[in-house]
Coordinates of C-alpha atoms and ligand atoms in Angstrom, one line a residue:
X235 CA 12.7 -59.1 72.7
X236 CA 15.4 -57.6 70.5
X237 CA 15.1 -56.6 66.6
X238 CA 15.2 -59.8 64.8
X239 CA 18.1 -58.8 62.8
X240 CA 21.5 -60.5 63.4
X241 CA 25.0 -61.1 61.9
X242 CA 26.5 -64.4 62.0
X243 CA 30.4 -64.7 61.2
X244 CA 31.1 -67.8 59.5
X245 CA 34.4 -69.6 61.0
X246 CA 34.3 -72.4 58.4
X247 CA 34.0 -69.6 55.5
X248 CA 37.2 -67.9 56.3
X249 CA 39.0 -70.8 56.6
X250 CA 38.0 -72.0 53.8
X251 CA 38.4 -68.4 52.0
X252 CA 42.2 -68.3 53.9
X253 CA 42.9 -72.3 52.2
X254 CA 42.1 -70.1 49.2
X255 CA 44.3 -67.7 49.3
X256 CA 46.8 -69.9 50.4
X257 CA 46.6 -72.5 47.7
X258 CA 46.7 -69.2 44.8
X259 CA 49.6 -68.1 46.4
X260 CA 51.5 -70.9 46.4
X261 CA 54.6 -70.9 48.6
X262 CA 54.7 -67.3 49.8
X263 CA 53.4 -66.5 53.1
X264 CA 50.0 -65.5 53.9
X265 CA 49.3 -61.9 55.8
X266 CA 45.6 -62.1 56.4
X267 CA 44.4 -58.3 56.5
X268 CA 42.5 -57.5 59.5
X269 CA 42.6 -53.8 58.9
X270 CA 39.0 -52.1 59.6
X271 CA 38.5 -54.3 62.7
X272 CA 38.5 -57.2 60.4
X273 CA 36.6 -55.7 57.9
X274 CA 33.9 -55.2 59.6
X275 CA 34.2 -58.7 60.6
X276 CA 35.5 -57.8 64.6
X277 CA 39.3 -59.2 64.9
X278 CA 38.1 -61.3 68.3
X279 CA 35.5 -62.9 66.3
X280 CA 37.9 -64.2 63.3
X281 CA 41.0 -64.8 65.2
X282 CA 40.6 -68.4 66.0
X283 CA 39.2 -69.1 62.4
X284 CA 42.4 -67.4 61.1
X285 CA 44.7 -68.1 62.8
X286 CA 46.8 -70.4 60.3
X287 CA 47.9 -67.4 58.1
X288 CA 51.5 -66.2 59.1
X289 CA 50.7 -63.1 60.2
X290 CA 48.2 -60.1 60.6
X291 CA 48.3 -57.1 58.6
X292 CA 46.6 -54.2 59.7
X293 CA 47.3 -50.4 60.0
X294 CA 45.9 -49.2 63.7
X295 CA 47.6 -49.4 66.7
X296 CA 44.4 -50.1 69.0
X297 CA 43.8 -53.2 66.2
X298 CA 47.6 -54.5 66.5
X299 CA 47.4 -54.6 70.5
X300 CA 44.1 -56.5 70.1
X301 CA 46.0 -59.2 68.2
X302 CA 48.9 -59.3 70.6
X303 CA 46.4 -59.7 73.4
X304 CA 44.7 -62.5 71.9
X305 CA 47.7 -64.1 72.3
X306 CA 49.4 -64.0 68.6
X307 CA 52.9 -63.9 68.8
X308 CA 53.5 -64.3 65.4
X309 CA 54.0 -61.3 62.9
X310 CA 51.5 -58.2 62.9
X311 CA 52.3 -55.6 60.1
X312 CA 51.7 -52.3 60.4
X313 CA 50.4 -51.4 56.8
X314 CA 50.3 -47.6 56.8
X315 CA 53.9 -47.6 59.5
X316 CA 53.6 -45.3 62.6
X317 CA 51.6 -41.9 62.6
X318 CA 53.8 -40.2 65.1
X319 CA 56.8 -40.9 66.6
X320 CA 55.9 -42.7 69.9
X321 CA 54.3 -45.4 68.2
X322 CA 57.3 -47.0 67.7
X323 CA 57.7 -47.3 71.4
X324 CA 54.8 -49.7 71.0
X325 CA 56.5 -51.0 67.9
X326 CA 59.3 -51.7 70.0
X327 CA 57.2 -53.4 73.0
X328 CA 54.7 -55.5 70.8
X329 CA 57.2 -56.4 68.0
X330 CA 55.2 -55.0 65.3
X331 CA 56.7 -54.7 61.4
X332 CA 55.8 -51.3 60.0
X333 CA 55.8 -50.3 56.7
X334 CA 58.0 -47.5 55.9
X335 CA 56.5 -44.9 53.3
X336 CA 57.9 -41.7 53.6
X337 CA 61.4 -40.0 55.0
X338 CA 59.9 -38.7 58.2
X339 CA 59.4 -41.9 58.8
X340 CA 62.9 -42.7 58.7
X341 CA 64.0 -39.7 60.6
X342 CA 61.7 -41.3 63.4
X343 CA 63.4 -44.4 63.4
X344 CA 66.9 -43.2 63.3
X345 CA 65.9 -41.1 66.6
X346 CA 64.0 -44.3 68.3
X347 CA 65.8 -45.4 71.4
X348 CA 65.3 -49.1 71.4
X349 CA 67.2 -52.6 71.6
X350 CA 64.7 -53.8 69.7
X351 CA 65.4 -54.4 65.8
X352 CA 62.8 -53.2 64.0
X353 CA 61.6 -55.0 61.0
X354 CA 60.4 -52.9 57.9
X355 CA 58.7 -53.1 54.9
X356 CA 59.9 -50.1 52.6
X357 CA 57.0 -49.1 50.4
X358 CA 57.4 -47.8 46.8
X359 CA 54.7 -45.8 45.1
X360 CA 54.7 -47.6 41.9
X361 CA 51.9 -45.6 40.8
X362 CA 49.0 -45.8 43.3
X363 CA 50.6 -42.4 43.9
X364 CA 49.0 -42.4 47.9
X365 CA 51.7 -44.0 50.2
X366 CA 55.6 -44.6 49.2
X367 CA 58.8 -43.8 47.9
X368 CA 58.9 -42.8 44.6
X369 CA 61.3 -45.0 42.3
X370 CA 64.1 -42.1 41.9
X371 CA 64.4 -42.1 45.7
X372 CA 63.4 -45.7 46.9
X373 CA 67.3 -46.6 46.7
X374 CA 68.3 -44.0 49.0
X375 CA 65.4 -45.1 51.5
X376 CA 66.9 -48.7 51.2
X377 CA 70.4 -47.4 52.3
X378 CA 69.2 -44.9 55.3
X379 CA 67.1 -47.8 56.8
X380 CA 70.3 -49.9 56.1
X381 CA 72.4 -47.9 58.1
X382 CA 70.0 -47.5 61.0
X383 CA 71.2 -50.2 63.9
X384 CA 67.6 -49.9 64.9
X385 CA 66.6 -51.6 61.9
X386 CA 67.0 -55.2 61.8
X387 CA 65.5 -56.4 58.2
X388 CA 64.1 -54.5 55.9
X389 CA 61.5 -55.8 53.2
X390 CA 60.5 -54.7 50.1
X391 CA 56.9 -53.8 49.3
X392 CA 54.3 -52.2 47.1
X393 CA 50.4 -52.0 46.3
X394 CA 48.7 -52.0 42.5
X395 CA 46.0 -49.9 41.7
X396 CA 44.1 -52.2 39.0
X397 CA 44.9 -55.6 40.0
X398 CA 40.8 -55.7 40.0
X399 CA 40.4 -54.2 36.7
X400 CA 41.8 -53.7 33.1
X401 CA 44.5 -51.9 33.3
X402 CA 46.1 -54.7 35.3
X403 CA 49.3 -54.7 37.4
X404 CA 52.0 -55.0 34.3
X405 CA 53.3 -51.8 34.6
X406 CA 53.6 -51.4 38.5
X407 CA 55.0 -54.9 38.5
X408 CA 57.9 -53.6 35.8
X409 CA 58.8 -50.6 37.9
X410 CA 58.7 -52.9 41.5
X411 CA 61.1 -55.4 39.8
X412 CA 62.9 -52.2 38.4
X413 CA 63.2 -50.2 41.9
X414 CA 64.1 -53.3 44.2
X415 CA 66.1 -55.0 41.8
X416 CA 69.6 -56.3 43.5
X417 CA 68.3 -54.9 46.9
X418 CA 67.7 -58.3 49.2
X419 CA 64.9 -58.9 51.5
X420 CA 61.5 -60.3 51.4
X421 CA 58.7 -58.9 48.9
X422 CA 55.4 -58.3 49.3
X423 CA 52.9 -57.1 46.4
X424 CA 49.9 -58.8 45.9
X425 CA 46.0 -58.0 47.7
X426 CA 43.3 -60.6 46.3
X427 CA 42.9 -59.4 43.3
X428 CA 46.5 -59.7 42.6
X429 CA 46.9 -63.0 44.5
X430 CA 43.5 -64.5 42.5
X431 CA 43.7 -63.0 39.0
X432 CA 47.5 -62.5 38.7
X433 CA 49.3 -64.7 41.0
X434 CA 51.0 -66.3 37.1
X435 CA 52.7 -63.0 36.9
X436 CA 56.8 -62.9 37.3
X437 CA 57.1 -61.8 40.6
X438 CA 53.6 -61.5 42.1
X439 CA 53.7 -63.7 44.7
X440 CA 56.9 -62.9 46.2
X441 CA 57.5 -63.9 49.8
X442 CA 54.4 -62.7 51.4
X443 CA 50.6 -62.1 50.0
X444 CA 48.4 -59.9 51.3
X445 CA 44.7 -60.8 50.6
X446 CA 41.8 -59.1 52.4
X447 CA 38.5 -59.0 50.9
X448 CA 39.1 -62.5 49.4
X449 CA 39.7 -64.2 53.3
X450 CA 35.6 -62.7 54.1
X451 CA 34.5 -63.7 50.8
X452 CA 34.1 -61.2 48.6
X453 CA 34.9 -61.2 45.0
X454 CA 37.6 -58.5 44.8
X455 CA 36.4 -58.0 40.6
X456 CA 33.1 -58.4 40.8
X457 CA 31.0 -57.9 38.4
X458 CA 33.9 -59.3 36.2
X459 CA 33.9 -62.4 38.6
X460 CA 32.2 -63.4 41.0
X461 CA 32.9 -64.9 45.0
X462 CA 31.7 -68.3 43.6
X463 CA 34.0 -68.2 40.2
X464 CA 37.1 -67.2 42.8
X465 CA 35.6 -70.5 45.1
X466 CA 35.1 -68.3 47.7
X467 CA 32.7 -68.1 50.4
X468 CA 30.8 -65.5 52.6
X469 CA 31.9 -64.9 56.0
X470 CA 29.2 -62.8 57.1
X471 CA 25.6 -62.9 57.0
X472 CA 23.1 -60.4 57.7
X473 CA 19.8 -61.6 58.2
X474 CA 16.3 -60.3 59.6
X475 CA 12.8 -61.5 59.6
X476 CA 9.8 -60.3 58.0
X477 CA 8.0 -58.4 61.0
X478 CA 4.7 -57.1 58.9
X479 CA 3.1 -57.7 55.9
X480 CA 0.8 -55.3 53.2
X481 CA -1.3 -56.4 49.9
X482 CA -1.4 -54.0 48.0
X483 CA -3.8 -52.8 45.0
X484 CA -2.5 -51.6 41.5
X485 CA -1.8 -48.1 42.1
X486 CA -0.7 -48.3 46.3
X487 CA 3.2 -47.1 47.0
X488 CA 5.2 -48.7 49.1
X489 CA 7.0 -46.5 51.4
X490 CA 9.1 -42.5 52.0
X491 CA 8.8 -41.0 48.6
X492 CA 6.2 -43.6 47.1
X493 CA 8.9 -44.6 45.1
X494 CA 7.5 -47.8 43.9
X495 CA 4.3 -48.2 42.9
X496 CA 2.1 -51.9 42.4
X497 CA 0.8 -52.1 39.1
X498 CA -1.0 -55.5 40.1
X499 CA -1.7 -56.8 43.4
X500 CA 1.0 -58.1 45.6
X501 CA 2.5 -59.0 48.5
X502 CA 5.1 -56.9 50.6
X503 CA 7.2 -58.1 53.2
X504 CA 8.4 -55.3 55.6
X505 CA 11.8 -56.5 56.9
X506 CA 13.0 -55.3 60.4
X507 CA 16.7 -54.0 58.6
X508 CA 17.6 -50.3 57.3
X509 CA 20.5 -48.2 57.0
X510 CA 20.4 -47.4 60.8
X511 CA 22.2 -51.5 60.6
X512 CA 24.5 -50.6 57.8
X513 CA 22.0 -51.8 55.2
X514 CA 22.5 -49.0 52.0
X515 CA 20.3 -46.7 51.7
X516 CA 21.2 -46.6 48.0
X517 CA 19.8 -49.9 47.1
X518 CA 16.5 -49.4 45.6
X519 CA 14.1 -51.6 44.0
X520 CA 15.4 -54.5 42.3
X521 CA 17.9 -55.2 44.8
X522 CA 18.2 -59.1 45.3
X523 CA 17.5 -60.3 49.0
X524 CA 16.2 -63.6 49.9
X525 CA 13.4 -64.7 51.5
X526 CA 13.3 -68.3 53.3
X527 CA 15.7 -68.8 51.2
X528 CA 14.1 -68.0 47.7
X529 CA 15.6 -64.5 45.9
X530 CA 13.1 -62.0 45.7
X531 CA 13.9 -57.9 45.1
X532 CA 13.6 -54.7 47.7
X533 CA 10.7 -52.6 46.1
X534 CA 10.7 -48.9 47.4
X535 CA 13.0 -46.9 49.5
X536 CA 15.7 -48.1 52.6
X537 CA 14.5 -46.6 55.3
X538 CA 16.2 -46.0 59.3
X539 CA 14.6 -49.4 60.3
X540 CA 13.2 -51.6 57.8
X541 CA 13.0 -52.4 54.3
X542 CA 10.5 -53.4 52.1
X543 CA 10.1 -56.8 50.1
X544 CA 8.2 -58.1 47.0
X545 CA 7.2 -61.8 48.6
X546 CA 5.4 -62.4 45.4
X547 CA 8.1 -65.7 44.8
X548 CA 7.8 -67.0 47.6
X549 CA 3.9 -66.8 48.5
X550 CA 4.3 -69.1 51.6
X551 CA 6.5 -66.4 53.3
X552 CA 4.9 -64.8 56.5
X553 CA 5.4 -62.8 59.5
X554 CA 8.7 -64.6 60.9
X555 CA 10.2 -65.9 57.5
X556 CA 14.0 -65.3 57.1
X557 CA 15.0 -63.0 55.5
X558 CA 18.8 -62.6 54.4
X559 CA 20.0 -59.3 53.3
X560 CA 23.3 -60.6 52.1
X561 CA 25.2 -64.2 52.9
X562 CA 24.1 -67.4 53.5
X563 CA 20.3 -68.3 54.2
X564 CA 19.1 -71.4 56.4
X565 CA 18.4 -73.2 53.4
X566 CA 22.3 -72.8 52.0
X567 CA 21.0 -70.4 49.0
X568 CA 23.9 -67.6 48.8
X569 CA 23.3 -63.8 47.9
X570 CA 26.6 -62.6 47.9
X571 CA 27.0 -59.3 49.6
X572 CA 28.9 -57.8 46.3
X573 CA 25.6 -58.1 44.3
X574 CA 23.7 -55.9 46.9
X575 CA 26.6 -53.6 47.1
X576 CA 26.6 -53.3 43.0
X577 CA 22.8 -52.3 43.2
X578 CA 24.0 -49.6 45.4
X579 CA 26.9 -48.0 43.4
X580 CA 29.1 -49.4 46.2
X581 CA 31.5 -52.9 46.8
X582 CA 31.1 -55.5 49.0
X583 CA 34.1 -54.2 51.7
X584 CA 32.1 -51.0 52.2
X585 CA 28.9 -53.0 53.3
X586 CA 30.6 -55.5 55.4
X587 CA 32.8 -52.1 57.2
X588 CA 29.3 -50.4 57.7
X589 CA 27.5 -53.1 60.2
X590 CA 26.4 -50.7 62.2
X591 CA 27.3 -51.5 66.0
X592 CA 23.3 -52.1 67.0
X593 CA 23.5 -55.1 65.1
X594 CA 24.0 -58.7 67.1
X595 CA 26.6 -59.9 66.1
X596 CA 27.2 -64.0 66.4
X597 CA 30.2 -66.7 65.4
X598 CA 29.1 -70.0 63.7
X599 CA 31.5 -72.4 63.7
X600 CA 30.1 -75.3 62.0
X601 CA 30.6 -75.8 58.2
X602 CA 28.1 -74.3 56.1
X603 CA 24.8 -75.7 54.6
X604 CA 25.9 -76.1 50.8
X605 CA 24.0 -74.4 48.6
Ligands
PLP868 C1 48.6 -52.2 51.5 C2 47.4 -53.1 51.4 N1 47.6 -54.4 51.2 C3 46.6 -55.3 51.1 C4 45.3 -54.9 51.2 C5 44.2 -55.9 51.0 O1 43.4 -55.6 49.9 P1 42.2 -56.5 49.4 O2 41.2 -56.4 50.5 O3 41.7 -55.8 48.1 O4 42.7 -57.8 49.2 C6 45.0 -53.5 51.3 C7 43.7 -53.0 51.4 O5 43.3 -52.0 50.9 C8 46.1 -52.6 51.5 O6 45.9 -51.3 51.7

């Protein structure tokens, strides 16, 4: 028999969490970012439930292939552009968009033998100060591309630091709308955060979105907000089962490090999950998990292979009961996967990037329980 652990991928969740997106952002199109093999997610295993947005947006070349070999035809953007100069062979070959961030870049293109247009989103550094053209020279990128015959359209785009927080996208937006202005071509600006808690903003929602993090549920501001203010729902589960139980006495640990300590009797759980399946080791006790469906806390330290749980809420639990780490329990309760990643000084997209590959991973189509 196999660990009872297992992720299941929720198809009704992300399209759902794609409608979202969709309905925020109005009459721009949707990239849905598949970046991280789907953030975790696995591309093949969200493909068919996304497969309404209007293109993929992602930034290896391995991940873009996958796509085209699961038959998309569509458009795949290449968020980061090409690392080297034979990418763009498979640019060429695969039709991908690439972003355009930097002059090297350019030079590349402008020594590319192809017949093949290339379409392009320019990037500006509009303060993120990681990939892009600074405003001062974003002009002169526009008229190189221009000029290049093996560039066939060339879009404008940028990424905001804050969108999540309060510093907010105002002054990125201003130097954007400042850089491109008079320049045609399609825009592209917003993530989730942007597309859910800005998408009033002049200019925001452009031609294309780009939400990730929102299309597998996560709250992109949590704790501001959280998934189920934003109407969103969780794509993934990760669930276990309790595999051994302890009572323990005032004064017993639980655990490497005797971290916690009872001080009256109770019930542990020990739950076949640790960080050796991309559960964090940083979460200690108090950490929400649910047990048959009833929230209950982790009590003492993550270790390789299990975790330990404080069944004292649910005092029917047993060897066998559910256990879910983060998701969507049997019973329709929801622990969203941002809460366990707050208790570990972490966000949700690093939890659901970390499922480590020994985990089973399965795809539920039907609709989920509601909670
Ligand atoms: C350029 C770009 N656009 C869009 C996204 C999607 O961001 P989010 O997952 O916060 O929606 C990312 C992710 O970091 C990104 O790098």
């Amino acid at each position: 028999m196999p660990r009872p652990i297992q992720a299941t991928i929720h198809h009704a969740a992300l399209r759902h969490n794609l409608q979202r997106a969709r309905r925020a952002a109005g009459d721009a199109k949707v990239w849905a970012v598949v970046k991280a093999n789907a953030y975790g997610h696995g591309i093949e295993r969200v493909f068919e439930a996304l497969r309404g947005a209007d293109g993929f947006a992602l930034l290896d070349l391995a991940e873009a292939e996958r796509v085209r070999a699961l038959g998309w035809r569509g458009p795949v953007l290449l968020l980061e552009g090409v690392f080297e100069p034979r990418d763009l062979e498979l640019c060429s070959r695969l039709n991908l968009w690439h972003a355009v961030h930097c002059e090297a870049q350019i030079d590349w293109l402008a020594a590319h033998k192809t017949q093949q247009g290339h379409r392009v989103f320019l990037k500006l550094n509009s303060g993120m100060n990681r990939l892009g053209f600074a405003p001062a020279s974003f002009r002169t990128a526009w008229m190189r591309l221009d000029a290049l015959p093996q560039v066939e359209e060339i879009s404008l785009m940028t990424h905001f630091s804050d969108a999540d927080g309060a510093k907010g996208i105002a002054a990125q937006m201003a130097l954007f709308e400042e850089a491109t202005r008079d320049l045609p071509g399609e825009r592209s600006v917003a993530n989730s955060a942007a597309t859910l808690r800005h998408i009033d903003t002049a200019g925001v929602r452009g031609d294309w979105v780009r939400p990730g993090i929102a299309v597998y549920g996560g709250a992109p501001d949590h704790p501001v907000f959280n998934a189920a203010h934003w109407e969103l729902q969780p794509a993934m589960t990760l669930a276990s089962k309790v595999i051994g139980l302890q009572d323990l006495l005032p004064g017993d640990s639980v655990g490497y490090g005797s971290s916690f300590v009872a001080d009256t009797p109770m019930r542990i759980g020990v739950v076949a999950c640790g960080y050796a399946d991309g559960y964090p080791r940083h979460c200690g006790t108090g950490t929400p998990v649910l047990v048959d469906g009833v929230r209950t806390r982790l009590v003492g330290r993550v270790s390789m292979d299990m975790v330990t749980v404080d069944l004292t809420p649910v005092p029917q639990a047993g060897l066998g009961s559910e256990v879910t780490l983060w998701g969507r329990a049997g019973s329709g309760a929801v622990l969203p996967v941002d809460e366990v990643a707050f208790a570990a000084g972490t966000v949700g997209y690093e939890l659901m990037c970390a499922l480590a590959p020994r985990v089973p991973v399965v795809v539920a189509e039907e609709p989920p329980a509601s909670s």
